[in-house]
PDB file of C-alpha atoms in Angstrom:
ATOM      1  CA  MET A  28      -0.062  -0.144   0.094  1.00 35.00           C
ATOM      2  CA  ARG A  29       2.821   2.544   0.858  1.00 35.00           C
ATOM      3  CA  SER A  30       4.603   1.684  -2.528  1.00 33.00           C
ATOM      4  CA  PHE A  31       1.283   2.474  -4.384  1.00 27.00           C
ATOM      5  CA  LEU A  32       0.569   5.586  -2.698  1.00 27.00           C
ATOM      6  CA  LEU A  33       4.067   6.728  -2.984  1.00 32.00           C
ATOM      7  CA  LEU A  34       3.927   5.782  -6.861  1.00 28.00           C
ATOM      8  CA  ALA A  35       0.785   7.807  -7.155  1.00 28.00           C
ATOM      9  CA  SER A  36       2.538  10.803  -5.563  1.00 32.00           C
ATOM     10  CA  LEU A  37       5.505  10.294  -7.954  1.00 29.00           C
ATOM     11  CA  VAL A  38       3.070  10.291 -11.049  1.00 28.00           C
ATOM     12  CA  SER A  39       1.224  13.463  -9.616  1.00 32.00           C
ATOM     13  CA  GLY A  40       4.555  15.173  -8.941  1.00 34.00           C
ATOM     14  CA  ALA A  41       5.833  14.310 -12.479  1.00 31.00           C
ATOM     15  CA  ALA A  42       2.878  15.678 -14.096  1.00 32.00           C
ATOM     16  CA  ALA A  43       3.340  18.904 -12.175  1.00 32.00           C
ATOM     17  CA  LEU A  44       6.894  18.980 -13.043  1.00 29.00           C
ATOM     18  CA  ARG A  45       6.226  19.070 -16.818  1.00 30.00           C
ATOM     19  CA  GLN A  46       4.406  22.420 -16.193  1.00 33.00           C
ATOM     20  CA  ASP A  47       6.572  23.894 -13.422  1.00 36.00           C
ATOM     21  CA  HIS A  48       9.984  25.742 -14.287  1.00 35.00           C
ATOM     22  CA  ARG A  49      11.420  24.937 -11.019  1.00 36.00           C
ATOM     23  CA  GLY A  50      12.158  21.310 -12.295  1.00 36.00           C
ATOM     24  CA  ALA A  51      13.473  18.858  -9.883  1.00 34.00           C
ATOM     25  CA  PHE A  52      13.198  21.295  -6.995  1.00 34.00           C
ATOM     26  CA  SER A  53       9.578  21.219  -7.408  1.00 37.00           C
ATOM     27  CA  LEU A  54       9.145  17.569  -7.535  1.00 36.00           C
ATOM     28  CA  ALA A  55      11.421  17.070  -4.660  1.00 39.00           C
ATOM     29  CA  SER A  56       9.308  19.427  -2.425  1.00 39.00           C
ATOM     30  CA  ARG A  57       6.405  17.798  -3.382  1.00 40.00           C
ATOM     31  CA  LEU A  58       7.816  14.196  -2.290  1.00 39.00           C
ATOM     32  CA  ALA A  59       9.548  15.625   0.957  1.00 41.00           C
ATOM     33  CA  THR A  60       6.187  16.834   2.072  1.00 43.00           C
ATOM     34  CA  HIS A  61       4.190  13.646   1.147  1.00 44.00           C
ATOM     35  CA  PRO A  62       3.409  11.709   4.336  1.00 48.00           C
ATOM     36  CA  GLU A  63       3.809   8.429   2.729  1.00 47.00           C
ATOM     37  CA  ALA A  64       7.400   9.169   1.716  1.00 44.00           C
ATOM     38  CA  SER A  65       8.299  10.265   5.025  1.00 45.00           C
ATOM     39  CA  ASP A  66       6.496   7.211   6.727  1.00 49.00           C
ATOM     40  CA  PHE A  67       8.413   4.930   4.397  1.00 46.00           C
ATOM     41  CA  GLY A  68      11.742   6.547   5.310  1.00 46.00           C
ATOM     42  CA  ALA A  69      11.180   6.114   8.903  1.00 48.00           C
ATOM     43  CA  GLN A  70       9.942   2.278   8.512  1.00 48.00           C
ATOM     44  CA  ASN A  71      13.124   1.895   6.908  1.00 48.00           C
ATOM     45  CA  VAL A  72      15.634   3.296   9.257  1.00 51.00           C
ATOM     46  CA  ASP A  73      16.776   1.028  12.207  1.00 51.00           C
ATOM     47  CA  ALA A  74      19.908   1.543  14.188  1.00 52.00           C
ATOM     48  CA  PRO A  75      22.352  -1.300  13.724  1.00 53.00           C
ATOM     49  CA  ALA A  76      23.549  -3.576  16.500  1.00 53.00           C
ATOM     50  CA  PHE A  77      27.215  -3.540  17.639  1.00 61.00           C
ATOM     51  CA  SER A  78      28.919  -6.135  19.636  1.00 60.00           C
ATOM     52  CA  ALA A  79      30.230  -5.254  23.027  1.00 60.00           C
ATOM     53  CA  ARG A  80      33.726  -6.451  22.170  1.00 61.00           C
ATOM     54  CA  TRP A  81      33.356  -4.236  19.289  1.00 64.00           C
ATOM     55  CA  THR A  82      37.074  -3.417  19.031  1.00 66.00           C
ATOM     56  CA  SER A  83      38.270  -6.891  18.556  1.00 67.00           C
ATOM     57  CA  GLY A  84      40.093  -7.427  15.426  1.00 70.00           C
ATOM     58  CA  LEU A  85      40.755  -3.585  14.842  1.00 79.00           C
ATOM     59  CA  LEU A  86      44.218  -2.456  13.548  1.00 85.00           C
ATOM     60  CA  LEU A  87      44.684   0.247  16.444  1.00 91.00           C
ATOM     61  CA  SER A  88      47.770   1.414  17.696  1.00 93.00           C
ATOM     62  CA  GLU A  89      49.819  -0.802  20.271  1.00 94.00           C
ATOM     63  CA  LYS A  90      48.767   1.416  23.429  1.00 96.00           C
ATOM     64  CA  CYS A  91      45.187   1.907  22.181  1.00 95.00           C
ATOM     65  CA  THR A  92      45.043  -2.030  21.421  1.00 93.00           C
ATOM     66  CA  ALA A  93      46.495  -2.680  25.090  1.00 94.00           C
ATOM     67  CA  ALA A  94      43.638  -0.248  26.574  1.00 95.00           C
ATOM     68  CA  TYR A  95      40.725  -1.945  24.808  1.00 93.00           C
ATOM     69  CA  ASN A  96      42.202  -5.484  25.675  1.00 92.00           C
ATOM     70  CA  ILE A  97      41.845  -4.643  29.377  1.00 95.00           C
ATOM     71  CA  LEU A  98      38.254  -3.499  28.709  1.00 94.00           C
ATOM     72  CA  ASN A  99      37.387  -6.456  26.624  1.00 91.00           C
ATOM     73  CA  ASN A 100      38.310  -8.664  29.379  1.00 92.00           C
ATOM     74  CA  ASP A 101      36.308  -7.033  32.069  1.00 93.00           C
ATOM     75  CA  GLN A 102      32.593  -8.113  32.398  1.00 94.00           C
ATOM     76  CA  GLY A 103      31.534  -4.813  33.972  1.00 95.00           C
ATOM     77  CA  TYR A 104      32.656  -2.855  30.908  1.00 94.00           C
ATOM     78  CA  LEU A 105      30.970  -5.454  28.542  1.00 93.00           C
ATOM     79  CA  ASP A 106      27.688  -5.115  30.416  1.00 94.00           C
ATOM     80  CA  ALA A 107      27.642  -1.490  30.449  1.00 95.00           C
ATOM     81  CA  VAL A 108      28.656  -1.094  26.883  1.00 93.00           C
ATOM     82  CA  ALA A 109      26.045  -3.476  25.765  1.00 93.00           C
ATOM     83  CA  LEU A 110      23.494  -1.763  27.620  1.00 95.00           C
ATOM     84  CA  VAL A 111      24.492   1.730  25.979  1.00 95.00           C
ATOM     85  CA  PHE A 112      24.434   0.215  22.526  1.00 92.00           C
ATOM     86  CA  ASP A 113      20.875  -1.162  23.241  1.00 93.00           C
ATOM     87  CA  ASP A 114      19.763   2.545  24.136  1.00 95.00           C
ATOM     88  CA  ALA A 115      21.417   3.794  21.187  1.00 93.00           C
ATOM     89  CA  ARG A 116      19.335   1.704  19.094  1.00 90.00           C
ATOM     90  CA  MET A 117      16.138   2.722  20.723  1.00 93.00           C
ATOM     91  CA  VAL A 118      17.272   6.532  20.609  1.00 95.00           C
ATOM     92  CA  GLY A 119      18.294   6.021  16.964  1.00 91.00           C
ATOM     93  CA  LYS A 120      14.799   4.784  15.822  1.00 91.00           C
ATOM     94  CA  ALA A 121      12.926   7.793  17.734  1.00 94.00           C
ATOM     95  CA  THR A 122      15.338  10.330  16.189  1.00 95.00           C
ATOM     96  CA  ALA A 123      15.001   9.086  12.657  1.00 91.00           C
ATOM     97  CA  GLU A 124      11.218   8.943  12.914  1.00 92.00           C
ATOM     98  CA  ALA A 125      11.164  12.520  14.297  1.00 94.00           C
ATOM     99  CA  CYS A 126      13.683  13.589  11.600  1.00 93.00           C
ATOM    100  CA  THR A 127      11.300  12.216   8.850  1.00 89.00           C
ATOM    101  CA  ARG A 128       8.317  14.387  10.077  1.00 91.00           C
ATOM    102  CA  HIS A 129       9.996  17.528   8.949  1.00 89.00           C
ATOM    103  CA  LEU A 130      11.775  16.637   5.612  1.00 87.00           C
ATOM    104  CA  LYS A 131      12.854  19.483   3.268  1.00 86.00           C
ATOM    105  CA  PRO A 132      13.317  19.235  -0.318  1.00 79.00           C
ATOM    106  CA  CYS A 133      16.259  17.699  -1.868  1.00 72.00           C
ATOM    107  CA  ALA A 134      17.523  17.193  -5.457  1.00 70.00           C
ATOM    108  CA  ASP A 135      19.436  14.100  -4.396  1.00 64.00           C
ATOM    109  CA  PRO A 136      17.975  12.104  -2.857  1.00 63.00           C
ATOM    110  CA  LEU A 137      14.722  13.015  -4.139  1.00 64.00           C
ATOM    111  CA  GLY A 138      12.833  11.966  -1.231  1.00 76.00           C
ATOM    112  CA  GLY A 139      14.093  14.858   1.048  1.00 86.00           C
ATOM    113  CA  THR A 140      16.402  15.573   3.639  1.00 90.00           C
ATOM    114  CA  CYS A 141      16.107  16.237   7.390  1.00 94.00           C
ATOM    115  CA  THR A 142      18.463  16.977  10.420  1.00 95.00           C
ATOM    116  CA  GLU A 143      17.514  15.774  13.809  1.00 96.00           C
ATOM    117  CA  ASN A 144      19.808  16.160  17.078  1.00 97.00           C
ATOM    118  CA  ALA A 145      19.607  12.671  19.002  1.00 96.00           C
ATOM    119  CA  ARG A 146      20.666  14.165  22.232  1.00 95.00           C
ATOM    120  CA  PRO A 147      17.017  15.284  23.341  1.00 96.00           C
ATOM    121  CA  PHE A 148      16.062  11.481  22.761  1.00 97.00           C
ATOM    122  CA  TRP A 149      18.699  10.413  25.220  1.00 97.00           C
ATOM    123  CA  THR A 150      16.149  10.760  28.155  1.00 96.00           C
ATOM    124  CA  GLU A 151      17.335  11.000  31.812  1.00 96.00           C
ATOM    125  CA  ASP A 152      16.726   7.451  32.112  1.00 96.00           C
ATOM    126  CA  LEU A 153      18.614   6.332  29.314  1.00 96.00           C
ATOM    127  CA  MET A 154      21.452   8.822  29.879  1.00 97.00           C
ATOM    128  CA  SER A 155      22.011   7.412  33.333  1.00 97.00           C
ATOM    129  CA  ASP A 156      23.754   4.340  31.440  1.00 97.00           C
ATOM    130  CA  VAL A 157      26.393   6.376  30.034  1.00 97.00           C
ATOM    131  CA  PRO A 158      28.060   7.447  33.334  1.00 97.00           C
ATOM    132  CA  GLU A 159      27.738   3.948  34.329  1.00 97.00           C
ATOM    133  CA  LEU A 160      29.895   3.168  31.293  1.00 97.00           C
ATOM    134  CA  GLU A 161      32.566   5.534  32.198  1.00 97.00           C
ATOM    135  CA  ARG A 162      32.710   4.332  35.800  1.00 97.00           C
ATOM    136  CA  ALA A 163      33.127   0.749  34.477  1.00 97.00           C
ATOM    137  CA  CYS A 164      36.090   1.847  32.414  1.00 97.00           C
ATOM    138  CA  ALA A 165      37.552   4.104  35.279  1.00 97.00           C
ATOM    139  CA  LYS A 166      37.670   0.827  37.510  1.00 97.00           C
ATOM    140  CA  VAL A 167      40.019  -1.072  35.211  1.00 97.00           C
ATOM    141  CA  LEU A 168      42.009   1.347  32.926  1.00 97.00           C
ATOM    142  CA  PRO A 169      45.018   3.164  34.142  1.00 97.00           C
ATOM    143  CA  GLU A 170      44.525   6.780  34.990  1.00 96.00           C
ATOM    144  CA  ASP A 171      46.329   8.128  31.904  1.00 97.00           C
ATOM    145  CA  GLU A 172      44.027   6.353  29.821  1.00 97.00           C
ATOM    146  CA  LEU A 173      40.671   7.784  31.504  1.00 97.00           C
ATOM    147  CA  ALA A 174      38.777  10.108  28.935  1.00 96.00           C
ATOM    148  CA  PRO A 175      35.176  11.329  28.750  1.00 95.00           C
ATOM    149  CA  ILE A 176      32.384   9.719  26.439  1.00 96.00           C
ATOM    150  CA  MET A 177      32.979  10.698  22.840  1.00 96.00           C
ATOM    151  CA  TRP A 178      29.749  11.099  20.752  1.00 97.00           C
ATOM    152  CA  LEU A 179      29.200  10.139  17.301  1.00 96.00           C
ATOM    153  CA  ASN A 180      26.959  11.627  14.587  1.00 96.00           C
ATOM    154  CA  GLU A 181      25.166   9.424  11.929  1.00 94.00           C
ATOM    155  CA  TYR A 182      24.644  10.056   8.433  1.00 93.00           C
ATOM    156  CA  LEU A 183      22.068   7.855   6.418  1.00 88.00           C
ATOM    157  CA  VAL A 184      20.670   7.863   3.026  1.00 87.00           C
ATOM    158  CA  THR A 185      17.800   5.275   2.613  1.00 85.00           C
ATOM    159  CA  LYS A 186      17.266   3.252  -0.379  1.00 78.00           C
ATOM    160  CA  SER A 187      14.530   3.918  -3.049  1.00 71.00           C
ATOM    161  CA  PRO A 188      11.547   1.628  -2.581  1.00 66.00           C
ATOM    162  CA  LEU A 189      11.291   1.665  -6.240  1.00 62.00           C
ATOM    163  CA  SER A 190      14.204   0.033  -8.210  1.00 60.00           C
ATOM    164  CA  TYR A 191      13.543   2.173 -11.395  1.00 54.00           C
ATOM    165  CA  LEU A 192      13.905   5.528  -9.226  1.00 63.00           C
ATOM    166  CA  PRO A 193      17.144   5.043  -7.681  1.00 62.00           C
ATOM    167  CA  PHE A 194      17.201   8.704  -6.424  1.00 65.00           C
ATOM    168  CA  LEU A 195      13.993   8.403  -4.306  1.00 72.00           C
ATOM    169  CA  GLY A 196      15.654   7.984  -1.098  1.00 83.00           C
ATOM    170  CA  ILE A 197      15.699   9.912   2.348  1.00 86.00           C
ATOM    171  CA  GLU A 198      18.803  11.675   3.792  1.00 90.00           C
ATOM    172  CA  LEU A 199      18.975  12.004   7.548  1.00 93.00           C
ATOM    173  CA  LYS A 200      21.780  13.701   9.429  1.00 95.00           C
ATOM    174  CA  LEU A 201      21.642  12.505  13.129  1.00 96.00           C
ATOM    175  CA  PRO A 202      24.018  14.441  15.427  1.00 96.00           C
ATOM    176  CA  ASN A 203      24.926  12.944  18.853  1.00 96.00           C
ATOM    177  CA  ILE A 204      23.313   9.624  18.320  1.00 94.00           C
ATOM    178  CA  LEU A 205      25.955   7.087  19.684  1.00 94.00           C
ATOM    179  CA  PRO A 206      28.121   7.512  22.705  1.00 95.00           C
ATOM    180  CA  VAL A 207      31.424   5.481  22.800  1.00 95.00           C
ATOM    181  CA  TYR A 208      34.222   5.126  25.045  1.00 96.00           C
ATOM    182  CA  VAL A 209      37.489   6.089  23.553  1.00 96.00           C
ATOM    183  CA  PRO A 210      40.502   5.710  25.841  1.00 96.00           C
ATOM    184  CA  ALA A 211      42.933   8.693  25.968  1.00 97.00           C
ATOM    185  CA  SER A 212      45.660   6.558  23.974  1.00 96.00           C
ATOM    186  CA  CYS A 213      43.244   6.041  20.969  1.00 96.00           C
ATOM    187  CA  ARG A 214      42.421   9.717  20.636  1.00 96.00           C
ATOM    188  CA  ASN A 215      44.560  10.432  17.507  1.00 96.00           C
ATOM    189  CA  ASP A 216      43.788  10.500  13.659  1.00 95.00           C
ATOM    190  CA  ALA A 217      44.726   6.912  12.946  1.00 95.00           C
ATOM    191  CA  ASP A 218      42.900   5.241  15.726  1.00 95.00           C
ATOM    192  CA  GLU A 219      39.837   7.434  15.433  1.00 95.00           C
ATOM    193  CA  GLY A 220      39.734   6.648  11.839  1.00 94.00           C
ATOM    194  CA  MET A 221      39.825   2.903  12.538  1.00 92.00           C
ATOM    195  CA  ILE A 222      37.061   3.341  14.943  1.00 92.00           C
ATOM    196  CA  LEU A 223      34.694   5.343  12.624  1.00 93.00           C
ATOM    197  CA  ALA A 224      35.600   2.766   9.753  1.00 90.00           C
ATOM    198  CA  TYR A 225      34.277  -0.196  12.154  1.00 87.00           C
ATOM    199  CA  PHE A 226      31.020   1.569  12.766  1.00 88.00           C
ATOM    200  CA  ASN A 227      30.680   2.514   9.073  1.00 88.00           C
ATOM    201  CA  ASP A 228      31.232  -1.087   7.732  1.00 83.00           C
ATOM    202  CA  GLY A 229      29.066  -2.577  10.482  1.00 79.00           C
ATOM    203  CA  CYS A 230      26.098  -0.243   9.753  1.00 78.00           C
ATOM    204  CA  ALA A 231      26.620  -0.832   5.963  1.00 72.00           C
ATOM    205  CA  ARG A 232      26.733  -4.643   6.521  1.00 72.00           C
ATOM    206  CA  GLU A 233      23.693  -4.729   8.766  1.00 63.00           C
ATOM    207  CA  GLU A 234      21.527  -2.265   6.922  1.00 64.00           C
ATOM    208  CA  LYS A 235      22.621  -2.996   3.187  1.00 65.00           C
ATOM    209  CA  LYS A 236      18.991  -3.872   2.195  1.00 68.00           C
ATOM    210  CA  GLN A 237      17.574  -0.662   3.633  1.00 74.00           C
ATOM    211  CA  LEU A 238      20.293   2.152   3.309  1.00 80.00           C
ATOM    212  CA  LYS A 239      22.342   3.466   0.518  1.00 81.00           C
ATOM    213  CA  GLN A 240      24.761   5.034   2.652  1.00 84.00           C
ATOM    214  CA  CYS A 241      25.628   4.976   6.243  1.00 88.00           C
ATOM    215  CA  LYS A 242      28.487   7.032   7.825  1.00 92.00           C
ATOM    216  CA  PHE A 243      29.500   7.881  11.391  1.00 94.00           C
ATOM    217  CA  SER A 244      31.714  11.024  12.329  1.00 96.00           C
ATOM    218  CA  ILE A 245      32.906  12.395  15.580  1.00 96.00           C
ATOM    219  CA  ALA A 246      30.638  15.155  16.954  1.00 94.00           C
ATOM    220  CA  GLU A 247      31.701  18.525  17.034  1.00 82.00           C
ATOM    221  CA  GLY A 248      33.301  19.917  20.215  1.00 71.00           C
ATOM    222  CA  GLU A 249      34.639  16.610  21.340  1.00 59.00           C
ATOM    223  CA  ALA A 250      37.758  17.052  23.197  1.00 53.00           C
ATOM    224  CA  ARG A 251      40.867  15.088  22.010  1.00 54.00           C
ATOM    225  CA  GLU A 252      42.738  13.909  25.121  1.00 49.00           C
ATOM    226  CA  ALA A 253      46.029  12.579  23.800  1.00 42.00           C
TER     227      ALA A 253
END
């Protein structure tokens, strides 16, 4: 039913396009404000699941690897990070749904674009798990490895529901969606690049049927401790 209604919207939009000098922007505007388009986008965005031992196998620097080896062998840390990742999945879904409710016109992808800061969706109850993760890390890491939580942004482009219209996707920019613990020795360009690559690859693998693009970045204002 969604695909049928979305197709009907496309047909009516295309007809208007032939009479409107604004061209693609006019069609994009119609699609971005169509409720079925935003509903489809929300239904097709789900935060990926990441393993508690997410750093296992990453080619990190020697000192960074040593810090994560300590964490990955501590059950308190594993329990805490697993809980935070579960929280992030709920926050990601809620943030994406809120984002698609105020889509703006976009030429590529044609379904529209939106930005929604995820931090307000980290409720007081969910946020209480974040300092628990920091405390779990502080119990086992050397003092010179301690650092505050690092927040990541997520950028998504959904796949088109219609194979013959590949540009009919939705672009979502979701700042501050995922908190991760990055020890002080890992806060350098090389290690941070590997960490972001892990989340990018994990997201792409899990969501390949739903997403055209999926990228993480470090949120603005995150301090580098080393």
